[in-house]
mmCIF file of C-alpha atoms in Angstrom:
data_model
loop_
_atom_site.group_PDB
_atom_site.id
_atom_site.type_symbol
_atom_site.label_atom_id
_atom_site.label_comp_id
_atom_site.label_asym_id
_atom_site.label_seq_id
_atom_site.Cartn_x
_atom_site.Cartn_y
_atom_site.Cartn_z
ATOM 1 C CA UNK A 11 82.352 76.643 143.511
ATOM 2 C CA UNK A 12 83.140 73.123 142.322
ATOM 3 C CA UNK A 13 83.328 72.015 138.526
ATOM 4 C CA UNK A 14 80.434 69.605 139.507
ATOM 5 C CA UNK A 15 78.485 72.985 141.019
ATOM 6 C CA UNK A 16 79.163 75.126 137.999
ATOM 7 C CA UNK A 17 77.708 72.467 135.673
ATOM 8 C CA UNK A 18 74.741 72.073 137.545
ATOM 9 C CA UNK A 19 74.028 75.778 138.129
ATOM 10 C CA UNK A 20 74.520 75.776 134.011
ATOM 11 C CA UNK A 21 72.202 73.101 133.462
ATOM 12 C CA UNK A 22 69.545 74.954 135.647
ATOM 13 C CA UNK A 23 69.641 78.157 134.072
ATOM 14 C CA UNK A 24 69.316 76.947 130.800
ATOM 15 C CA UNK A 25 65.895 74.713 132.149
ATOM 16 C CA UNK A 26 64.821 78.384 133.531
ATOM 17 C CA UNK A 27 65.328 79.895 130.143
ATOM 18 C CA UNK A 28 63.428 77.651 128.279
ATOM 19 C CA UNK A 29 60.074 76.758 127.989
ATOM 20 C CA UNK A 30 59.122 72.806 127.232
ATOM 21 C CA UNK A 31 62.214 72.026 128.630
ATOM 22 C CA UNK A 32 62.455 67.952 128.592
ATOM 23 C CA UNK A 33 66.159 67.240 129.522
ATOM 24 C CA UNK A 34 70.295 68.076 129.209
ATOM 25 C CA UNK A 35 73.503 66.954 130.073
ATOM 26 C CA UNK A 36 76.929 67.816 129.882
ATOM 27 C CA UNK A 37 78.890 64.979 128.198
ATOM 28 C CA UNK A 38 82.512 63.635 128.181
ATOM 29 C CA UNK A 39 82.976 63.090 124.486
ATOM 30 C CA UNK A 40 85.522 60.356 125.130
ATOM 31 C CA UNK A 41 84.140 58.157 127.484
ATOM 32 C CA UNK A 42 80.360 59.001 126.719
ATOM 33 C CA UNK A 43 79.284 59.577 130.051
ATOM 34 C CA UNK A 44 77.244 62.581 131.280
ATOM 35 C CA UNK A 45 79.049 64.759 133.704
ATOM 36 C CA UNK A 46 75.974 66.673 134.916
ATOM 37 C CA UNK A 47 72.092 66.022 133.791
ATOM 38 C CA UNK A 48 69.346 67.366 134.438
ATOM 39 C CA UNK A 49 65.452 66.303 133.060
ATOM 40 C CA UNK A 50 61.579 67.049 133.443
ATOM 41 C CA UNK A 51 60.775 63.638 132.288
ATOM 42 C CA UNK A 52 61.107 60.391 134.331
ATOM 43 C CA UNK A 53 61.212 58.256 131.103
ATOM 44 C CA UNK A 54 63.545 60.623 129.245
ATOM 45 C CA UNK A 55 67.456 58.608 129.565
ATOM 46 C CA UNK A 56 70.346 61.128 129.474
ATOM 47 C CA UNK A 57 72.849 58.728 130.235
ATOM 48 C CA UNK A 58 71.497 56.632 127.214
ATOM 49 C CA UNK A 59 71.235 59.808 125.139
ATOM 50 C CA UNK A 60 74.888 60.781 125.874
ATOM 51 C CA UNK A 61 76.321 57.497 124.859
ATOM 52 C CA UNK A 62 74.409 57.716 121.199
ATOM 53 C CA UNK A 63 75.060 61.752 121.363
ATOM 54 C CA UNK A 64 78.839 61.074 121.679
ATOM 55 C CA UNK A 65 79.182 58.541 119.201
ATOM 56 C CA UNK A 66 77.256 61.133 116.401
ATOM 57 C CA UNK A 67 79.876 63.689 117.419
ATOM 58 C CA UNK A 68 82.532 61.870 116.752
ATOM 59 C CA UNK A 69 81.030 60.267 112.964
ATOM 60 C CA UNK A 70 80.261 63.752 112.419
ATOM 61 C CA UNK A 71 83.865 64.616 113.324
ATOM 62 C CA UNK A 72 85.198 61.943 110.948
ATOM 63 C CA UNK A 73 83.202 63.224 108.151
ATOM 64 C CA UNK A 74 84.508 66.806 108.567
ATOM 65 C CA UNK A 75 88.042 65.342 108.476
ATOM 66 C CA UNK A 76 87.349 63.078 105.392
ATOM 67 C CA UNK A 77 85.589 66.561 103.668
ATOM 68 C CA UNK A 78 88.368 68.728 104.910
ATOM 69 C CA UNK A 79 86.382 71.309 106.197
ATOM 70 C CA UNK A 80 88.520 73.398 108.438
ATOM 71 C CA UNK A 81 87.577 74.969 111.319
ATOM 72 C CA UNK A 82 85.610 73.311 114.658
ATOM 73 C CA UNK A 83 82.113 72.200 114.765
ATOM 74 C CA UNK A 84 80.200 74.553 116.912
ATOM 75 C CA UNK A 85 76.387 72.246 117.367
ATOM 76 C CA UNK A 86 74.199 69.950 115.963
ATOM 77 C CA UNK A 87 70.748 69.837 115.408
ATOM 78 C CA UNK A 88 68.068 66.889 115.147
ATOM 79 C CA UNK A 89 64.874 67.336 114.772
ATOM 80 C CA UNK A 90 62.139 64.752 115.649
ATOM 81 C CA UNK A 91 58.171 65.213 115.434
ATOM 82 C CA UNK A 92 57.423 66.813 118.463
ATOM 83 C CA UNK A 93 61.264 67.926 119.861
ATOM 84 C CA UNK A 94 64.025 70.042 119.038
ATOM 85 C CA UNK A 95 67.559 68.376 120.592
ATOM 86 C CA UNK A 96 70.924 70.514 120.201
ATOM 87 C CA UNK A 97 74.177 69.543 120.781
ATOM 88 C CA UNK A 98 76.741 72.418 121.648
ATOM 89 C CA UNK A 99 80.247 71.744 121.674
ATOM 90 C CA UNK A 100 81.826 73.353 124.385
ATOM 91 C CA UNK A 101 85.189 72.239 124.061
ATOM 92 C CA UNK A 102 87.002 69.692 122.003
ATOM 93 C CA UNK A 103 85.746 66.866 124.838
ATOM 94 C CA UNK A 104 83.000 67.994 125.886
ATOM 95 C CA UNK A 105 79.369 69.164 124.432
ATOM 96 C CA UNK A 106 75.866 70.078 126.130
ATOM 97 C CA UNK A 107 72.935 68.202 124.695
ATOM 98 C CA UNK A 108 69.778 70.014 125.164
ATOM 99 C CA UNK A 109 66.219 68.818 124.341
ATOM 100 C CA UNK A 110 63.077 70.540 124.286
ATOM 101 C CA UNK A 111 59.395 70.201 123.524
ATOM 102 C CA UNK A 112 59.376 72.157 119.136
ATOM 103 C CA UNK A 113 55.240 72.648 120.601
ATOM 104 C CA UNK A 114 56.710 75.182 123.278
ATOM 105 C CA UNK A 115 60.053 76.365 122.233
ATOM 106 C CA UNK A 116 61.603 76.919 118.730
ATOM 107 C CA UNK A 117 65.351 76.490 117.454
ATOM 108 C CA UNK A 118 66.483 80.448 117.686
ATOM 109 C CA UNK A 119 65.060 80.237 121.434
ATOM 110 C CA UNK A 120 66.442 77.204 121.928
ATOM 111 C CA UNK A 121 69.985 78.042 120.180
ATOM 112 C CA UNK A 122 69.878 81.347 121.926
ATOM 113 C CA UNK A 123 69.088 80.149 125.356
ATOM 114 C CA UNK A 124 72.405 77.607 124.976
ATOM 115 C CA UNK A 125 74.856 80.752 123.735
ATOM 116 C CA UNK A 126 73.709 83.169 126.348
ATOM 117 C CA UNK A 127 74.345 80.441 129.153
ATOM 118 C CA UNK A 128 77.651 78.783 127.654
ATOM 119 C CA UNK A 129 79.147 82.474 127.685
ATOM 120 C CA UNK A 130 77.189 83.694 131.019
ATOM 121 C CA UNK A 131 78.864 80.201 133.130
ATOM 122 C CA UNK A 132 82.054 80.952 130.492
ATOM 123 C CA UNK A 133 82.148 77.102 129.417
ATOM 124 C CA UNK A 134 83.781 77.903 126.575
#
């Protein structure tokens, strides 16, 4: 199976696995640009969302370095008034960004959903 296979399979299964499902993407931290999306909503922009997504990574990596907090970040979450959108690193250049409807799914679903498919497609 290619790379571009396994990251769409991923992407699938975690759309399966979660109800209100609105979009995700697997994202080149570096460049900013989605390797692999996926979305339920025509007017929902992953490639837009992975550009913004990448450059909050990285501020949030400069802030851990400026704090000295060791260790790596693991995710993110933002809340806004009707979604829940996570951002899972899965290595140190690349993340999954994950958002759903907070009506239909909550953040232990949603966080749980991410794990189990991260370790089941061993992305990380």
């Amino acid at each position: 199976m290619s790379q571009q296979e396994q990251l769409n399979n991923f992407l699938n299964n975690i759309a399966e696995d979660l109800n209100g499902f609105i979009g995700a993407s697997v994202v080149d931290l570096d460049t900013g640009m989605s390797l692999a999306s996926i979305s339920r909503s025509h007017d929902f922009d992953l490639d837009i969302a992975a550009a913004y997504n990448s450059e909050m990574v990285k501020a949030k990596f400069k802030t851990m370095n400026a704090l000295g907090l060791e260790g790596g970040l693991e995710d993110m979450l933002l809340t806004v008034q009707n979604q829940l959108h996570l951002i899972r690193m899965l290595d140190n250049n690349l993340f999954v960004y994950v958002a759903v409807s907070s009506e239909h799914c909550n953040l232990a679903l949603l966080r749980a959903a991410v794990k189990a498919n991260v370790r089941r497609h061993q992305l990380a």
